[in-house]
Short mmCIF file of C-alpha atoms in Angstrom, two decimals:
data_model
loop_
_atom_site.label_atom_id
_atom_site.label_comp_id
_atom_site.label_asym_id
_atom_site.label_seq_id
_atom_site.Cartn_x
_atom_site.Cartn_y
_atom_site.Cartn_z
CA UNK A 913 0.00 0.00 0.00
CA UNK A 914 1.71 3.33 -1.29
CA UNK A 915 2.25 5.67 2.18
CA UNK A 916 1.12 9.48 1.97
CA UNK A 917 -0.47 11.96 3.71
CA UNK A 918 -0.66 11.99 7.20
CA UNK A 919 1.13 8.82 8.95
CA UNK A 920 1.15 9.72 12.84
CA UNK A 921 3.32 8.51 15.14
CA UNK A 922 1.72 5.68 17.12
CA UNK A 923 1.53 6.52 20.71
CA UNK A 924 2.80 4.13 23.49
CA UNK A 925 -0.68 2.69 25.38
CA UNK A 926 -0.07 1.40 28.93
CA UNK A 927 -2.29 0.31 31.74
CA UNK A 928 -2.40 2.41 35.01
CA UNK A 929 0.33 -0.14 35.90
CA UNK A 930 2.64 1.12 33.62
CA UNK A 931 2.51 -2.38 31.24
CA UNK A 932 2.03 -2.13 27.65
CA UNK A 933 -2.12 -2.40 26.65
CA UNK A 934 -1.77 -3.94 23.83
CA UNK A 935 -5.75 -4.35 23.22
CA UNK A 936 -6.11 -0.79 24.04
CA UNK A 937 -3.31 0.31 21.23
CA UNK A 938 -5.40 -1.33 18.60
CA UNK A 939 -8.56 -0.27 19.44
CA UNK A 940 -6.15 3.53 19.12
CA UNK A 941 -4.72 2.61 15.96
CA UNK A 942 -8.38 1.91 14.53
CA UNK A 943 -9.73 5.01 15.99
CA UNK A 944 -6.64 7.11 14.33
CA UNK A 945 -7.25 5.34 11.04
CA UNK A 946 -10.98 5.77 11.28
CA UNK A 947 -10.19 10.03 11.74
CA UNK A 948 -7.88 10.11 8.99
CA UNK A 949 -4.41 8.60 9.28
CA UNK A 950 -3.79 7.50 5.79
CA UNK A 951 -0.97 5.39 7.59
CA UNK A 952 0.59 4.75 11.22
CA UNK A 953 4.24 4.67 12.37
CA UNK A 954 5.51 2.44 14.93
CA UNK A 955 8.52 3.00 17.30
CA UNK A 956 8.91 6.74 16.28
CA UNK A 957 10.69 9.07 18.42
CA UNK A 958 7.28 10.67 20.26
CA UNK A 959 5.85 6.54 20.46
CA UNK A 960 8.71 6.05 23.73
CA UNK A 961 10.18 2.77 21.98
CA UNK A 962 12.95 3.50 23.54
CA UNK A 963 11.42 2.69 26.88
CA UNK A 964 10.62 -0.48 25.51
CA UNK A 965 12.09 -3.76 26.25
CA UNK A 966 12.54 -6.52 23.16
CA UNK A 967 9.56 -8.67 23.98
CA UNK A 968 7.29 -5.84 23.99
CA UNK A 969 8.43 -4.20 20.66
CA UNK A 970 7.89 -7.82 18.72
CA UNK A 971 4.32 -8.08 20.04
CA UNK A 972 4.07 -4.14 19.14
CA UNK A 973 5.01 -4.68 15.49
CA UNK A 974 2.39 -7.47 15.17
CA UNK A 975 -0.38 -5.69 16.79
CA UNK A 976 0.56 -2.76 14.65
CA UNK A 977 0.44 -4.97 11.08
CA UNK A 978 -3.26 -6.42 12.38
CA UNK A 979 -4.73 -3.06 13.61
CA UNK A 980 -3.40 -1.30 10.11
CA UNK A 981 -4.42 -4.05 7.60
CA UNK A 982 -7.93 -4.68 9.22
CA UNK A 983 -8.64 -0.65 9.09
CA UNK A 984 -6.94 -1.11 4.87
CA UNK A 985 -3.84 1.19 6.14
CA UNK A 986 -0.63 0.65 5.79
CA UNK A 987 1.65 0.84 8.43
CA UNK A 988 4.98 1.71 8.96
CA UNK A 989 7.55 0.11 11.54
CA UNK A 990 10.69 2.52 12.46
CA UNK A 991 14.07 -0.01 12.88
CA UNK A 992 15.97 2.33 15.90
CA UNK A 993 18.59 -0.61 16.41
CA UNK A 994 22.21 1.21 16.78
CA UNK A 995 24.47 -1.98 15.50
CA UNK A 996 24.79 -3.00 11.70
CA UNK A 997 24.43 -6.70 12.34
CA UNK A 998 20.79 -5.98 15.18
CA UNK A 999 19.05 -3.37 12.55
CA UNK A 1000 19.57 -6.57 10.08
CA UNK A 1001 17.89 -8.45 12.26
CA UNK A 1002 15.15 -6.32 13.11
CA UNK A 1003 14.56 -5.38 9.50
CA UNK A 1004 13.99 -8.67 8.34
CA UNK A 1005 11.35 -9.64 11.56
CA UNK A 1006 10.13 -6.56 10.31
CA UNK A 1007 9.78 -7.65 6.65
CA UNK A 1008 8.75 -11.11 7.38
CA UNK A 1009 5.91 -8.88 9.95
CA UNK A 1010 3.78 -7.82 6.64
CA UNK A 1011 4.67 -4.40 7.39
CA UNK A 1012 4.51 -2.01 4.70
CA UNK A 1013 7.66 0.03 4.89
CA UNK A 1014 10.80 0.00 7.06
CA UNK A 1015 11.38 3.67 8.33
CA UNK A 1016 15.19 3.93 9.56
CA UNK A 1017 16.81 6.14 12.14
CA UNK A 1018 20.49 6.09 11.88
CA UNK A 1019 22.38 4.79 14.84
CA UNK A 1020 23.34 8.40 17.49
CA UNK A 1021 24.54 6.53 20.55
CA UNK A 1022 28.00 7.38 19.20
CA UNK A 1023 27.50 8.98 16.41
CA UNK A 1024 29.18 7.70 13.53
CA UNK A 1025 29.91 9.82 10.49
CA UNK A 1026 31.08 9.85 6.78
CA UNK A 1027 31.95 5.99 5.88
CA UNK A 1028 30.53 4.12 8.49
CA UNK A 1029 27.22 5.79 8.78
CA UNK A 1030 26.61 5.55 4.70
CA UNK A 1031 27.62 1.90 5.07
CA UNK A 1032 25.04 1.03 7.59
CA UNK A 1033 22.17 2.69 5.63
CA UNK A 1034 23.77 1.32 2.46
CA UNK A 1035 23.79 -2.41 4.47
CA UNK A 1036 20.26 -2.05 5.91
CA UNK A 1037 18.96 -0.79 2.43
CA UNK A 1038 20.31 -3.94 0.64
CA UNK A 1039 18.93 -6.11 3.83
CA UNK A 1040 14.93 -6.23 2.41
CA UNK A 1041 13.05 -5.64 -0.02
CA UNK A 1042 10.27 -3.47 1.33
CA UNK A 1043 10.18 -0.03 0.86
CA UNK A 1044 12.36 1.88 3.23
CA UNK A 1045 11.98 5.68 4.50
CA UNK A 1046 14.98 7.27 5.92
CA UNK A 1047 14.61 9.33 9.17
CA UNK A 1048 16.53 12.69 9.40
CA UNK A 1049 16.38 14.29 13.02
CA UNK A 1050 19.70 15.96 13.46
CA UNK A 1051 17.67 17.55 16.62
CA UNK A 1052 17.37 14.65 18.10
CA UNK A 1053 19.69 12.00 17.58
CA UNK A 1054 23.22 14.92 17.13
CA UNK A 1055 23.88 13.19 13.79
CA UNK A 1056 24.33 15.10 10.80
CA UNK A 1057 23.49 13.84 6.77
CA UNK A 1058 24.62 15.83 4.14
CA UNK A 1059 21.79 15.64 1.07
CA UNK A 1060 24.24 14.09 -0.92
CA UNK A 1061 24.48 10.91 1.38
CA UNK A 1062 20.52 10.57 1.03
CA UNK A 1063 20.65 11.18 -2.53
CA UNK A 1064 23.71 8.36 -3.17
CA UNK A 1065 21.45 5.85 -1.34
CA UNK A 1066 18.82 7.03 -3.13
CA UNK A 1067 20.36 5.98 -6.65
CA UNK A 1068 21.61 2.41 -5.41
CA UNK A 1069 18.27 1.35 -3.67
CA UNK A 1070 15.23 1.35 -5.44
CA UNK A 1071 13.63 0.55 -2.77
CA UNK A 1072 14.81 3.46 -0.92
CA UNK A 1073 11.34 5.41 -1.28
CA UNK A 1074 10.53 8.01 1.08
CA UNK A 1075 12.15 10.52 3.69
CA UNK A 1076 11.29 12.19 6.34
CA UNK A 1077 13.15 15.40 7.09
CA UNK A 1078 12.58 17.06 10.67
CA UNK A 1079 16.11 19.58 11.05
CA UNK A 1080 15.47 23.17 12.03
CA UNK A 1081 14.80 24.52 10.02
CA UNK A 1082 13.65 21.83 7.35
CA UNK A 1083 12.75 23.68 3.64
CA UNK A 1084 16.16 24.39 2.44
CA UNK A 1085 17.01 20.99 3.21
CA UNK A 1086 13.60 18.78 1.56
CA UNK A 1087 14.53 21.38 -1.54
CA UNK A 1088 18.07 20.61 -2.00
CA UNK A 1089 16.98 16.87 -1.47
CA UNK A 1090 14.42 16.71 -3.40
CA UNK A 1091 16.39 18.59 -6.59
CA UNK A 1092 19.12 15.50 -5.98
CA UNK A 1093 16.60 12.49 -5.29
CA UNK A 1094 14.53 10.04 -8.36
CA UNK A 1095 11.44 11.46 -9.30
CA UNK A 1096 9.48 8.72 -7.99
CA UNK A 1097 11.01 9.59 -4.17
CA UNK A 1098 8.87 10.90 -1.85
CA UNK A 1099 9.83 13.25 1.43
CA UNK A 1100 7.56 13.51 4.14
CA UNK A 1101 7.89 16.71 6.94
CA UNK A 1102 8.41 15.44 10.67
CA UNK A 1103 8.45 17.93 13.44
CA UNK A 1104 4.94 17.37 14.63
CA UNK A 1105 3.39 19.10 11.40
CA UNK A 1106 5.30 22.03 12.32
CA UNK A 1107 6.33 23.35 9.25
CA UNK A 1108 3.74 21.23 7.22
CA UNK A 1109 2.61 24.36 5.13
CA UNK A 1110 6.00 25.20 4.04
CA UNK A 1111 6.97 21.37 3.39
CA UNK A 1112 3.95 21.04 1.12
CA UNK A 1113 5.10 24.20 -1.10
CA UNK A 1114 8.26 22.98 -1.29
CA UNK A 1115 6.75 19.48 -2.10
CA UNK A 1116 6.36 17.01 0.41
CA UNK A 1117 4.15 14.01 0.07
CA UNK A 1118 3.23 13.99 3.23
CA UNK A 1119 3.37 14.49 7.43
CA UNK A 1120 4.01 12.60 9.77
CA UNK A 1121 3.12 14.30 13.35
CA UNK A 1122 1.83 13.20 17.12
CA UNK A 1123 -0.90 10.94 17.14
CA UNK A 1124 -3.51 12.71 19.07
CA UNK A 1125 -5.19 15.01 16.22
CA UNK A 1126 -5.25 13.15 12.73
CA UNK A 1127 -8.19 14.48 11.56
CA UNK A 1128 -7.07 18.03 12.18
CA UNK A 1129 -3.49 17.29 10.34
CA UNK A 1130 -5.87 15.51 7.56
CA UNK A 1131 -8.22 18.61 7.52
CA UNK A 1132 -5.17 21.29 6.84
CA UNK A 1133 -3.49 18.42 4.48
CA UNK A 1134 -7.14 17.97 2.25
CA UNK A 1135 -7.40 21.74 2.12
CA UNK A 1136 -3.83 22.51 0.87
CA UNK A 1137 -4.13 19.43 -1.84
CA UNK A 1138 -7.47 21.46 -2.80
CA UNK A 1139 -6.14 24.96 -2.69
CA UNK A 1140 -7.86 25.97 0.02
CA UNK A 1141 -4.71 27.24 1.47
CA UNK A 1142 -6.15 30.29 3.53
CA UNK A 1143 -8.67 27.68 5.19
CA UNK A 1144 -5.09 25.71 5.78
CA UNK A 1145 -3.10 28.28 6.95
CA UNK A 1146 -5.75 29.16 9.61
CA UNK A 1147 -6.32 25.87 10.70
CA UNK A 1148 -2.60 25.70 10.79
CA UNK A 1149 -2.06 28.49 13.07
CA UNK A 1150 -4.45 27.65 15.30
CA UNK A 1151 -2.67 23.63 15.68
CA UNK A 1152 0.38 25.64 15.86
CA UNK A 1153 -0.48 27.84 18.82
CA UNK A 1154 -0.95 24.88 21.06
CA UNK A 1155 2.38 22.88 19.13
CA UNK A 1156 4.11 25.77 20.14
CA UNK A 1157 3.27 25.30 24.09
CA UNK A 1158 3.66 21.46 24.31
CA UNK A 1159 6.83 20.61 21.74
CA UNK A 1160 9.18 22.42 24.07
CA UNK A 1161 11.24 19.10 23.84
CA UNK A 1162 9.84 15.19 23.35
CA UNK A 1163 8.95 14.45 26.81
CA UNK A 1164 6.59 17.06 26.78
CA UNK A 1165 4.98 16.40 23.89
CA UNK A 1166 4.50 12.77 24.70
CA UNK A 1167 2.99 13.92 28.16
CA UNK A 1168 0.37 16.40 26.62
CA UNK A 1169 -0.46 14.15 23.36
CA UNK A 1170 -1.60 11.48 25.79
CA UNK A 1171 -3.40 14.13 27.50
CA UNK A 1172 -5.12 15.11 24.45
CA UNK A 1173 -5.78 11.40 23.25
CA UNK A 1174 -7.37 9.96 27.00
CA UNK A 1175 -10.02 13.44 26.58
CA UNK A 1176 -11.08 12.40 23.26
CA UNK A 1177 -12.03 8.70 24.70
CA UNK A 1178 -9.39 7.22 22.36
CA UNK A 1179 -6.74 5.93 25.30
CA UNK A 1180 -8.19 4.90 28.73
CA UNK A 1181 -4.76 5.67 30.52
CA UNK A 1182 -2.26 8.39 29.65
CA UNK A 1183 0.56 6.93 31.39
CA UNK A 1184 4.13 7.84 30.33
CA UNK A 1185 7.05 5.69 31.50
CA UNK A 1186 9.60 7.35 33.60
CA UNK A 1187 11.79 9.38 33.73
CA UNK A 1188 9.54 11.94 31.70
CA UNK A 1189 7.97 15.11 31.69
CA UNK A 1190 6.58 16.56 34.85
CA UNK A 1191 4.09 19.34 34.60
CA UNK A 1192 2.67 22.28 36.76
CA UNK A 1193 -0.09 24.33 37.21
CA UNK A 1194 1.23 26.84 34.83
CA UNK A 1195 2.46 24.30 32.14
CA UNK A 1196 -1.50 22.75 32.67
CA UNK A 1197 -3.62 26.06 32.24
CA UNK A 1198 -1.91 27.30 29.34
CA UNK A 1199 -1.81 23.97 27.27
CA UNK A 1200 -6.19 23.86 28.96
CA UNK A 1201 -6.21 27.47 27.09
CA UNK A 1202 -4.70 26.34 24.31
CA UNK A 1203 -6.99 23.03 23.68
CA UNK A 1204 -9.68 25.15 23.96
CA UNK A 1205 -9.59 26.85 20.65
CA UNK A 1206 -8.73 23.80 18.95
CA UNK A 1207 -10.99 21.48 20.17
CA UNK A 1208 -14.13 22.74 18.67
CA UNK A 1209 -12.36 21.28 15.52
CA UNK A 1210 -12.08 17.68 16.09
CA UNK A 1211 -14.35 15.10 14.23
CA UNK A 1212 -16.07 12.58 16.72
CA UNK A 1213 -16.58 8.89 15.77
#
């Protein structure tokens, strides 16, 4: 199934407990789908997998394939494994999964560079055959790709398909790329939807932000494919006013997307794992403010 549009991050769901509810993260990844993910991501940067332990990621990636495919979306597992020889290994259970495309985020822990990093890409590329997507988040992970890197792997894997590019700030970047890439490579913007405006003039395929709003993401997205940007842009500003409170680094996000998803009935717990984000009564009445004037937007199901 081709991934574009709007592909949000799939949250973490836990019990009160703090273990994984895996019948409660389906029942989220239908809801999602049914508001208007054209796609889900598993295991990206705001879904905690790094607070995950091994047996909980495999059952993860197989609730994620069964939620997707009985909902008809395709879903997309992220491989976050730091050693050449483990990301093999994950990308082929991730392949042999039924998952629709491998998204990849380059190993950070140390940081490798030049030679070795292109070589681990270039190893995990010829590793499947699904379609990968490359994950760029210099923010995040400290590790730097030059366009040209993406571009080179670009021309040697065919099934090297899609990007997503979340640097600060992204549109020079997605331009240069996308001047360098095949014409039948797609970028997608990261960044919680940030700069989605800008990466859709500049050509993106697609966004891939928090979980907890789809249908407004697929709302601003629809209009912008129609030319309805003024309806976009003040959608847009009004998603950005409360993205500008609660993205003041991941934890936060995480905290207040879970927030967000638990009042809309689509979580029944918005446990975070520790360490994470801690808020106060400051932090809480602004974000309140803030959902406010957004709320009166969402679709109900």
């Amino acid at each position: 199934m081709e991934i574009k549009g709007i592909c949000p991050i799939a949250p973490a769901v836990y019990h009160s407990d703090g273990s994984v509810d895996y019948a409660g993260y389906e029942k989220c990844c239908a809801s999602l789908i049914a508001l208007g993910a054209q796609a889900l991501t598993l295991f990206g940067i705001a879904g905690e997998y790094y607070k995950m332990d091994t047996d909980e990621e495999k059952k993860l990636i197989a609730s994620s394939v069964k939620a997707c495919h009985e909902n008809h979306a395709p879903v997309i597992i992220s491989n976050t494994k730091h050693s050449t020889i483990s990301a093999i290994r994950r990308a082929k259970e991730i392949e042999d999964s039924g998952a629709d495309c491998m998204m990849v985020l380059p190993p950070f822990f140390l940081k490798p560079a030049g030679a070795e990093l292109f070589d681990h890409l270039d190893a995990l590329c010829d590793s499947v055959k699904l379609p990968l997507m490359i994950q760029y988040a210099p923010d995040q992970t400290g590790v730097a790709i030059p366009v040209e890197t993406l571009a080179k792997l670009a021309e040697r894997h065919k099934n090297l398909l899609y990007f997503k590019i979340e640097c600060k700030p992204p549109g020079a970047y997605i331009s240069a790329l996308s001047a360098k890439l095949p014409a039948d490579r797609k970028i997608f913007v990261g960044n919680a939807g940030f700069q989605m405006i800008e990466g859709f003039a500049r050509g993106a395929y697609g966004v891939m932000p928090g979980p907890s709003m789809p249908d407004i993401y697929r709302k601003i997205w629809d209009d912008l494919n129609a030319g309805n940007f003024a309806a976009a842009q003040q959608l847009h500003d009004k998603l950005n006013s409360l993205l500008n409170h609660i993205r003041q680094n991941v934890e936060m996000i995480i905290h207040f997307e879970k927030i967000i998803l638990k009042r809309r009935g689509l979580i029944e717990c918005d446990y975070c794992r520790a360490p994470g984000f801690r808020s106060d009564p400051v932090y809480d009445r602004l974000f309140d403010d803030l959902y406010k004037m957004i709320e009166k937007e969402f679709k109900t199901l």
